[in-house]
């Protein structure tokens, strides 16, 4: 079997970036939630808000730490596996990615320590300000990353001279056609992620009856937010899709599993796309609905994948099914929010054990939706890396062999397996330990002022310890 | 825009970032390298606590340097990383394992020996990979039209293995002198015993590399034995630092050995830079050949000039907060 360095590099990038993305998508939402909790505590002085803020700050610390560790690899990934792309796009992507790093460090240097360790040491207003700045910093970091990605999807403001992109207009290159849609869609996704995680963990606490007062508050406020955001995200995702239809029609065609350009395009509920035959097997669909959604007209024309030659087509099966996973998760989130509203109206929100169990399980839904969404947009761009200007084949490192790519792919999978296992195990312990009765008393001079150290939880149970504390 | 040369400014920034990284992450990697040889588990606690509060700030410079290279000297980024593909992976894997070991070792009891291993192996592998990068840089890279055209393991030669071992020894020396400053009692006594031996190892490797380098790189040979006699000032100063280090360890000084080791590193680094200047992708390309567009360099410069002072201030502040000796039983458990 011939090892293909391009395919292996794509797999490696998909693996590394997916593994990395789940952390920021959670921390961006959680950072804002912490700012809200600290704000509420500042306003009302209700200790329940403080307990919640302290608990979620500990979770934030662990997840933020894992995001940083997995992010280091991303900074080198472009150069090792996509060196031609790095060189070609460096005039734009270099500054964008550097600004992301610079923003993240500025934030970490200035405010993260105050947020995690400053409670009781600095005035409450300063602590709240730090919390707001951390939340703002996560948005700015996301801004630069999504600027880079959006430029790759809908390039503008640059011209290609001798195989290198030169920036002709910074504002055009930063605010490309798909950027506003992608940014809002992503920020809403991180809020949904934060909301479902907090709701899920609160539901579990309510089930076992721990710190009921604080967790009812948390559960209730999350559900209000989800009731607004889950449907809004579905509507906005549709807007984003229309923007994609305008700029990347083939991607939308693949999402719909639509091979031939046609009017009265059905919305497919099930299909088995076959790239070789350029058709679907086992189609089940609702006639005309795709046309109606995409063109607001039953007879509207929807582009087909076969409109472009096979070598310019994305792998339809992957895009089609990733899109369906994302939409299914989105619908499940809307249903969860609506059931919550209905139970609230009947005054049984905290009593229905079945619903609390369901919300526990739903914690995973936003993560699946986010990953599936990235799969749609990234695989849907294939074979292009910079849409219409540079293919993945032109971008990959020329000196890379299949053996090298396989070696690092297996290596990263093993490294991340350890990181993820240790991190997840530890996170579940932090959650199990739950709300500390009062904020941990920080009298240890030598304790590192670093994210993970903010979670005062031992790694294993206190049993069978040697005689040291 | 001809008022000042942006490329030179960026060379200064990146050059500064590299030496900052080497000095700062150097001593905490060194502590990791020495970790398995520590007298006992209490000493290991002291070792880890002496760098735990600051190590991740030290690694800041690595990520900043990587992103800065892509922005300012993209050809360096797109030639070095493919050429050093396997080495870069080993370095990152080492740094990741070491990073999580910092966090989890203290929180773990049953599995502590595993985190001990992750810490020491991660540090050693990362240090070796970085040293091999230096060797590969001295050797140069086969490049055609700004693209690396060599094989996967071209960088791994007896010469780069030697520079790898050299940097492991050098970092260990930084770590040992750091511990002399930060510890007391039997841990400090152990560090005092270690420092002269490590210095001898470093000087031996340093001598072999110096003799070998002119045979590896013609350009360097011409420069060294040409008419630029000023160049010899750097190895002379480096040797002076080595002598100072030796004497200050003998005299049982606490802070001076570390300062002397920093000096040793700085002058060796400057010697290397001057030997190669202005070539940055040996053997073909100078700084100006590999620079990005001036508008891109300027766009990023504004942000970096704003942030670097903040990062420096923050770094200085954390070192100030965690000044003084680390004692057994302190720290977080």
Coordinates of N, CA and C in Angstrom, one line a residue, chain B residues 35-214:
Chain B
X35 N 16.4 15.6 36.9 CA 15.4 15.1 37.8 C 15.6 13.7 38.3
X36 N 15.9 12.7 37.4 CA 16.1 11.3 37.8 C 17.3 11.1 38.8
X37 N 18.3 12.1 38.7 CA 19.5 11.9 39.5 C 19.4 12.5 40.8
X38 N 18.3 13.1 41.1 CA 18.2 13.8 42.4 C 18.3 12.8 43.6
X39 N 18.9 13.3 44.7 CA 19.1 12.4 45.8 C 17.9 11.6 46.3
X40 N 16.7 12.3 46.5 CA 15.5 11.6 47.0 C 14.3 12.4 46.5
X41 N 13.1 11.8 46.9 CA 11.8 12.4 46.4 C 11.6 13.8 47.0
X42 N 12.1 14.1 48.2 CA 12.0 15.4 48.7 C 12.7 16.4 47.8
X43 N 13.9 16.1 47.4 CA 14.7 16.9 46.5 C 13.9 17.1 45.2
X44 N 13.3 16.1 44.8 CA 12.6 16.2 43.5 C 11.4 17.2 43.6
X45 N 10.8 17.2 44.8 CA 9.8 18.2 45.1 C 10.4 19.6 44.9
X46 N 11.6 19.8 45.6 CA 12.2 21.1 45.5 C 12.6 21.5 44.1
X47 N 13.1 20.5 43.3 CA 13.5 20.7 41.9 C 12.2 21.3 41.1
X48 N 11.2 20.6 41.3 CA 10.0 20.9 40.5 C 9.4 22.2 41.0
X49 N 9.4 22.4 42.3 CA 8.8 23.7 42.8 C 9.6 24.9 42.4
X50 N 11.0 24.7 42.2 CA 11.8 25.8 41.9 C 11.5 26.4 40.5
X51 N 10.9 25.6 39.6 CA 10.5 26.1 38.3 C 9.0 26.1 38.0
X52 N 8.3 25.4 38.8 CA 6.8 25.3 38.6 C 6.1 26.6 38.3
X53 N 6.4 27.7 39.1 CA 5.6 28.9 38.9 C 6.0 29.6 37.6
X54 N 7.1 29.3 37.0 CA 7.5 30.2 35.9 C 7.7 29.5 34.6
X55 N 7.7 28.1 34.6 CA 8.1 27.4 33.3 C 7.2 27.8 32.1
X56 N 5.9 28.0 32.4 CA 5.0 28.2 31.2 C 5.2 29.6 30.6
X57 N 5.6 30.5 31.5 CA 5.9 31.8 31.0 C 7.2 31.7 30.1
X58 N 8.1 30.8 30.5 CA 9.3 30.6 29.7 C 9.0 30.1 28.3
X59 N 8.0 29.2 28.3 CA 7.6 28.6 27.0 C 6.9 29.6 26.1
X60 N 6.4 30.7 26.7 CA 5.8 31.8 25.9 C 6.6 32.1 24.7
X61 N 8.0 32.2 24.9 CA 8.9 32.7 23.9 C 9.0 31.8 22.7
X62 N 8.7 30.5 23.0 CA 8.8 29.5 21.9 C 7.6 29.8 20.9
X63 N 6.4 29.9 21.4 CA 5.3 30.1 20.6 C 5.3 31.4 19.9
X64 N 5.7 32.4 20.6 CA 5.9 33.8 20.1 C 6.9 33.7 18.9
X65 N 8.0 33.0 19.2 CA 9.1 32.9 18.2 C 8.6 32.2 16.9
X66 N 7.8 31.1 17.1 CA 7.3 30.4 16.0 C 6.4 31.2 15.1
X67 N 5.4 31.9 15.8 CA 4.5 32.7 15.0 C 5.2 33.9 14.4
X68 N 6.2 34.5 15.1 CA 6.9 35.6 14.6 C 7.7 35.3 13.4
X69 N 8.3 34.1 13.4 CA 9.1 33.6 12.2 C 8.2 33.5 11.0
X70 N 7.0 32.9 11.2 CA 6.1 32.8 10.0 C 5.8 34.2 9.5
X71 N 5.6 35.2 10.4 CA 5.2 36.5 9.9 C 6.4 37.3 9.3
X72 N 7.6 37.2 9.9 CA 8.7 38.0 9.5 C 9.6 37.3 8.5
X73 N 9.9 36.1 8.8 CA 10.9 35.3 7.9 C 10.3 34.0 7.5
X74 N 9.2 34.1 6.7 CA 8.5 32.8 6.3 C 9.3 31.7 5.7
X75 N 10.4 32.1 5.0 CA 11.2 31.0 4.4 C 11.9 30.2 5.4
X76 N 12.3 30.8 6.5 CA 12.9 30.1 7.6 C 11.9 29.1 8.1
X77 N 10.7 29.6 8.4 CA 9.6 28.7 8.9 C 9.3 27.5 7.9
X78 N 9.3 27.8 6.6 CA 8.8 26.8 5.7 C 10.0 25.9 5.2
X79 N 11.2 26.3 5.6 CA 12.4 25.4 5.3 C 12.7 24.6 6.5
X80 N 12.9 25.2 7.6 CA 13.3 24.6 8.9 C 12.4 23.5 9.3
X81 N 11.1 23.8 9.3 CA 10.1 22.9 9.9 C 10.0 21.6 9.1
X82 N 9.9 21.7 7.7 CA 9.9 20.4 7.0 C 11.3 19.7 7.1
X83 N 12.4 20.4 7.1 CA 13.7 19.8 7.2 C 13.9 19.1 8.6
X84 N 13.3 19.6 9.6 CA 13.5 19.1 10.9 C 12.2 18.4 11.4
X85 N 11.4 17.9 10.5 CA 10.1 17.4 10.7 C 10.0 16.4 12.0
X86 N 10.9 15.4 11.9 CA 10.8 14.4 13.0 C 11.3 15.1 14.3
X87 N 12.4 15.9 14.2 CA 12.9 16.6 15.4 C 11.9 17.5 16.1
X88 N 11.1 18.2 15.2 CA 10.1 19.1 15.8 C 9.0 18.3 16.5
X89 N 8.6 17.2 15.9 CA 7.6 16.4 16.5 C 8.1 15.9 17.9
X90 N 9.4 15.4 18.0 CA 9.9 14.9 19.2 C 10.0 16.1 20.3
X91 N 10.4 17.3 19.8 CA 10.4 18.4 20.7 C 9.0 18.7 21.3
X92 N 8.1 18.8 20.4 CA 6.7 19.1 20.9 C 6.1 18.0 21.8
X93 N 6.4 16.8 21.4 CA 5.9 15.7 22.3 C 6.5 15.8 23.7
X94 N 7.8 16.0 23.7 CA 8.6 16.2 24.9 C 8.0 17.3 25.8
X95 N 7.8 18.5 25.1 CA 7.3 19.6 25.8 C 5.9 19.4 26.4
X96 N 5.0 18.7 25.6 CA 3.7 18.4 26.1 C 3.7 17.5 27.3
X97 N 4.4 16.4 27.2 CA 4.5 15.5 28.3 C 5.0 16.2 29.6
X98 N 6.1 17.0 29.4 CA 6.6 17.7 30.5 C 5.6 18.7 31.1
X99 N 4.9 19.4 30.2 CA 3.9 20.3 30.7 C 2.8 19.7 31.5
X100 N 2.3 18.6 31.1 CA 1.2 18.0 31.9 C 1.8 17.4 33.2
X101 N 3.1 16.9 33.1 CA 3.7 16.3 34.3 C 3.8 17.4 35.4
X102 N 4.1 18.6 35.0 CA 4.1 19.7 36.0 C 2.8 19.8 36.8
X103 N 1.7 19.7 36.0 CA 0.4 19.9 36.6 C 0.0 18.7 37.5
X104 N 0.3 17.5 37.0 CA -0.4 16.3 37.6 C 0.5 15.6 38.6
X105 N 1.8 15.9 38.6 CA 2.7 15.1 39.5 C 2.3 15.3 40.9
X106 N 2.1 16.6 41.3 CA 1.8 16.9 42.7 C 0.4 16.5 43.1
X107 N -0.5 16.3 42.1 CA -1.9 15.9 42.4 C -2.0 14.4 42.4
X108 N -0.9 13.7 42.2 CA -1.0 12.3 42.0 C -0.1 11.6 43.0
X109 N -0.5 10.5 43.5 CA 0.3 9.7 44.4 C 0.7 8.4 43.9
X110 N -0.4 7.6 43.5 CA -0.2 6.3 43.1 C 0.7 6.2 41.8
X111 N 0.4 7.2 40.9 CA 1.0 7.2 39.6 C 2.2 8.2 39.5
X112 N 2.7 8.6 40.6 CA 3.7 9.7 40.6 C 4.9 9.3 39.8
X113 N 5.3 8.0 39.9 CA 6.5 7.6 39.2 C 6.4 7.8 37.7
X114 N 5.1 7.7 37.2 CA 4.9 7.9 35.8 C 5.0 9.3 35.4
X115 N 4.6 10.2 36.2 CA 4.7 11.7 36.0 C 6.2 12.1 36.1
X116 N 6.9 11.4 37.0 CA 8.3 11.7 37.1 C 9.0 11.4 35.8
X117 N 8.6 10.2 35.3 CA 9.3 9.8 34.0 C 8.9 10.8 32.9
X118 N 7.6 11.1 32.8 CA 7.1 12.0 31.8 C 7.9 13.3 31.8
X119 N 8.2 13.8 33.1 CA 8.9 15.1 33.3 C 10.3 15.0 32.8
X120 N 11.0 13.9 33.2 CA 12.5 13.9 32.9 C 12.7 13.5 31.4
X121 N 11.9 12.5 30.9 CA 12.1 12.2 29.5 C 11.7 13.3 28.6
X122 N 10.6 13.9 28.9 CA 10.1 15.0 28.1 C 11.1 16.1 28.0
X123 N 11.7 16.5 29.2 CA 12.7 17.5 29.2 C 13.9 17.2 28.4
X124 N 14.4 15.9 28.5 CA 15.6 15.5 27.9 C 15.4 15.4 26.4
X125 N 14.3 14.9 25.9 CA 14.1 14.7 24.5 C 13.9 16.1 23.9
X126 N 13.2 17.0 24.5 CA 13.0 18.4 24.0 C 14.4 19.1 23.9
X127 N 15.2 18.9 24.9 CA 16.5 19.6 24.9 C 17.4 19.0 23.8
X128 N 17.4 17.7 23.7 CA 18.2 17.1 22.6 C 17.8 17.5 21.2
X129 N 16.4 17.6 21.0 CA 15.9 18.0 19.7 C 16.3 19.4 19.4
X130 N 16.3 20.3 20.4 CA 16.7 21.7 20.2 C 18.2 21.8 19.8
X131 N 19.0 21.0 20.5 CA 20.4 21.0 20.2 C 20.7 20.4 18.8
X132 N 20.0 19.4 18.4 CA 20.2 18.9 17.1 C 19.8 19.9 16.0
X133 N 18.8 20.7 16.3 CA 18.4 21.8 15.4 C 19.6 22.8 15.2
X134 N 20.3 23.1 16.3 CA 21.4 24.0 16.2 C 22.5 23.4 15.2
X135 N 22.7 22.1 15.4 CA 23.7 21.4 14.6 C 23.3 21.4 13.1
X136 N 22.0 21.1 12.9 CA 21.4 21.1 11.5 C 21.6 22.4 10.9
X137 N 21.4 23.5 11.7 CA 21.5 24.8 11.2 C 22.9 25.1 10.8
X138 N 23.9 24.7 11.6 CA 25.3 24.9 11.2 C 25.6 24.2 9.9
X139 N 25.0 23.0 9.8 CA 25.3 22.2 8.6 C 24.7 22.8 7.3
X140 N 23.5 23.4 7.5 CA 22.8 24.0 6.3 C 21.8 23.0 5.7
X141 N 21.0 23.5 4.8 CA 19.9 22.6 4.3 C 19.9 22.7 2.8
X142 N 19.7 21.5 2.2 CA 19.5 21.5 0.7 C 18.2 22.2 0.3
X143 N 18.3 23.3 -0.4 CA 17.1 24.1 -0.7 C 17.1 24.4 -2.2
X144 N 16.0 24.3 -2.8 CA 15.9 24.8 -4.2 C 14.7 25.7 -4.3
X145 N 14.9 26.9 -4.7 CA 13.8 27.9 -4.9 C 12.9 28.0 -3.7
X146 N 13.6 28.2 -2.6 CA 12.9 28.4 -1.3 C 12.2 27.2 -0.7
X147 N 12.4 26.0 -1.3 CA 11.7 24.8 -0.8 C 12.8 23.8 -0.4
X148 N 12.6 23.2 0.8 CA 13.5 22.1 1.2 C 13.4 20.9 0.3
X149 N 14.5 20.4 -0.1 CA 14.5 19.2 -1.0 C 15.2 18.0 -0.4
X150 N 15.6 18.0 0.8 CA 16.3 16.9 1.4 C 15.3 15.8 1.9
X151 N 15.9 14.9 2.7 CA 15.1 13.8 3.2 C 14.7 14.0 4.6
X152 N 14.1 12.9 5.2 CA 13.5 13.1 6.5 C 14.5 13.2 7.6
X153 N 15.6 12.4 7.4 CA 16.6 12.3 8.5 C 17.9 12.9 8.2
X154 N 18.0 13.8 7.1 CA 19.2 14.5 6.8 C 19.8 15.2 7.9
X155 N 19.0 15.8 8.8 CA 19.4 16.6 9.9 C 20.2 15.8 10.9
X156 N 19.9 14.5 11.0 CA 20.4 13.6 12.0 C 21.8 13.1 11.6
X157 N 22.8 13.8 11.9 CA 24.2 13.4 11.5 C 25.0 13.2 12.8
X158 N 26.2 12.6 12.8 CA 27.0 12.6 14.0 C 27.2 14.0 14.6
X159 N 27.3 15.0 13.7 CA 27.5 16.3 14.2 C 26.3 16.9 14.9
X160 N 25.1 16.6 14.4 CA 23.9 17.2 15.1 C 23.6 16.4 16.4
X161 N 24.0 15.1 16.4 CA 23.8 14.3 17.6 C 24.7 14.9 18.7
X162 N 25.9 15.3 18.3 CA 26.9 15.9 19.2 C 26.3 17.2 19.8
X163 N 25.8 18.1 18.9 CA 25.3 19.3 19.3 C 24.0 19.1 20.2
X164 N 23.3 18.0 19.9 CA 22.2 17.7 20.7 C 22.6 17.3 22.1
X165 N 23.6 16.5 22.2 CA 24.2 16.1 23.5 C 24.7 17.3 24.2
X166 N 25.4 18.2 23.4 CA 26.0 19.4 24.0 C 24.9 20.3 24.6
X167 N 23.8 20.4 24.0 CA 22.8 21.3 24.6 C 22.1 20.7 25.8
X168 N 22.0 19.3 25.8 CA 21.4 18.6 27.0 C 22.4 18.9 28.1
X169 N 23.7 18.8 27.9 CA 24.6 19.1 29.0 C 24.6 20.5 29.4
X170 N 24.5 21.4 28.4 CA 24.4 22.9 28.7 C 23.2 23.2 29.5
X171 N 22.0 22.7 29.1 CA 20.8 23.0 29.9 C 20.9 22.4 31.3
X172 N 21.5 21.2 31.4 CA 21.7 20.6 32.7 C 22.5 21.5 33.6
X173 N 23.6 22.1 33.0 CA 24.4 23.0 33.7 C 23.6 24.3 34.2
X174 N 22.8 24.8 33.3 CA 21.9 25.9 33.6 C 21.0 25.5 34.8
X175 N 20.5 24.3 34.7 CA 19.6 23.8 35.7 C 20.3 23.6 37.1
X176 N 21.5 23.1 37.0 CA 22.3 22.9 38.3 C 22.6 24.2 38.9
X177 N 23.1 25.2 38.2 CA 23.4 26.5 38.8 C 22.2 27.2 39.3
X178 N 21.1 27.0 38.6 CA 19.8 27.5 39.0 C 19.4 27.0 40.4
X179 N 19.6 25.6 40.5 CA 19.3 25.0 41.8 C 20.2 25.4 42.9
X180 N 21.5 25.7 42.6 CA 22.4 26.2 43.6 C 21.8 27.5 44.2
X181 N 21.2 28.3 43.3 CA 20.7 29.6 43.7 C 19.4 29.4 44.5
X182 N 18.6 28.4 44.1 CA 17.2 28.3 44.6 C 17.0 27.3 45.8
X183 N 18.0 26.4 46.0 CA 17.8 25.4 47.0 C 18.8 25.5 48.2
X184 N 18.7 24.6 49.2 CA 19.6 24.6 50.3 C 19.8 23.2 50.8
X185 N 20.6 23.0 51.7 CA 20.8 21.7 52.3 C 21.3 20.7 51.3
X186 N 20.8 19.4 51.4 CA 21.5 18.4 50.7 C 21.2 18.5 49.2
X187 N 20.1 19.2 48.8 CA 19.8 19.4 47.4 C 20.8 20.3 46.8
X188 N 21.1 21.4 47.5 CA 22.1 22.4 47.1 C 23.5 21.7 47.0
X189 N 23.9 20.9 48.0 CA 25.2 20.3 48.0 C 25.3 19.4 46.8
X190 N 24.2 18.7 46.4 CA 24.2 17.9 45.2 C 24.4 18.7 44.0
X191 N 23.8 19.8 43.9 CA 23.9 20.7 42.8 C 25.3 21.2 42.7
X192 N 25.9 21.6 43.8 CA 27.3 22.0 43.8 C 28.3 21.0 43.3
X193 N 28.0 19.7 43.7 CA 28.9 18.6 43.2 C 28.7 18.4 41.7
X194 N 27.5 18.6 41.2 CA 27.2 18.4 39.8 C 27.8 19.4 38.9
X195 N 27.7 20.7 39.3 CA 28.0 21.8 38.4 C 29.4 21.7 37.7
X196 N 30.5 21.4 38.5 CA 31.8 21.3 37.8 C 31.9 20.2 36.8
X197 N 31.3 19.1 37.1 CA 31.3 17.9 36.1 C 30.6 18.3 34.9
X198 N 29.4 18.9 35.0 CA 28.7 19.3 33.8 C 29.4 20.4 33.0
X199 N 30.1 21.3 33.7 CA 30.9 22.3 33.0 C 32.0 21.6 32.2
X200 N 32.7 20.6 32.7 CA 33.7 19.9 32.0 C 33.1 19.2 30.7
X201 N 31.9 18.6 30.9 CA 31.2 18.0 29.8 C 30.9 19.0 28.7
X202 N 30.3 20.2 29.2 CA 30.0 21.2 28.2 C 31.2 21.7 27.5
X203 N 32.3 22.0 28.2 CA 33.5 22.5 27.5 C 34.1 21.5 26.6
X204 N 34.0 20.2 26.9 CA 34.5 19.2 26.0 C 33.7 19.2 24.7
X205 N 32.4 19.2 24.8 CA 31.6 19.2 23.6 C 31.8 20.5 22.8
X206 N 31.9 21.6 23.6 CA 32.1 22.9 23.0 C 33.4 22.9 22.1
X207 N 34.5 22.3 22.7 CA 35.7 22.2 22.0 C 35.6 21.4 20.7
X208 N 35.0 20.2 20.9 CA 34.9 19.3 19.7 C 34.1 20.0 18.6
X209 N 33.0 20.7 19.0 CA 32.1 21.3 18.0 C 32.9 22.5 17.3
X210 N 33.7 23.2 18.1 CA 34.5 24.3 17.5 C 35.5 23.8 16.6
X211 N 36.1 22.7 16.9 CA 37.1 22.1 15.9 C 36.4 21.5 14.7
X212 N 35.2 21.0 14.9 CA 34.5 20.3 13.8 C 33.8 21.3 12.8
X213 N 33.3 22.4 13.4 CA 32.5 23.3 12.6 C 33.1 23.7 11.3
X214 N 34.4 24.2 11.4 CA 35.0 24.7 10.1 C 35.0 23.6 9.0

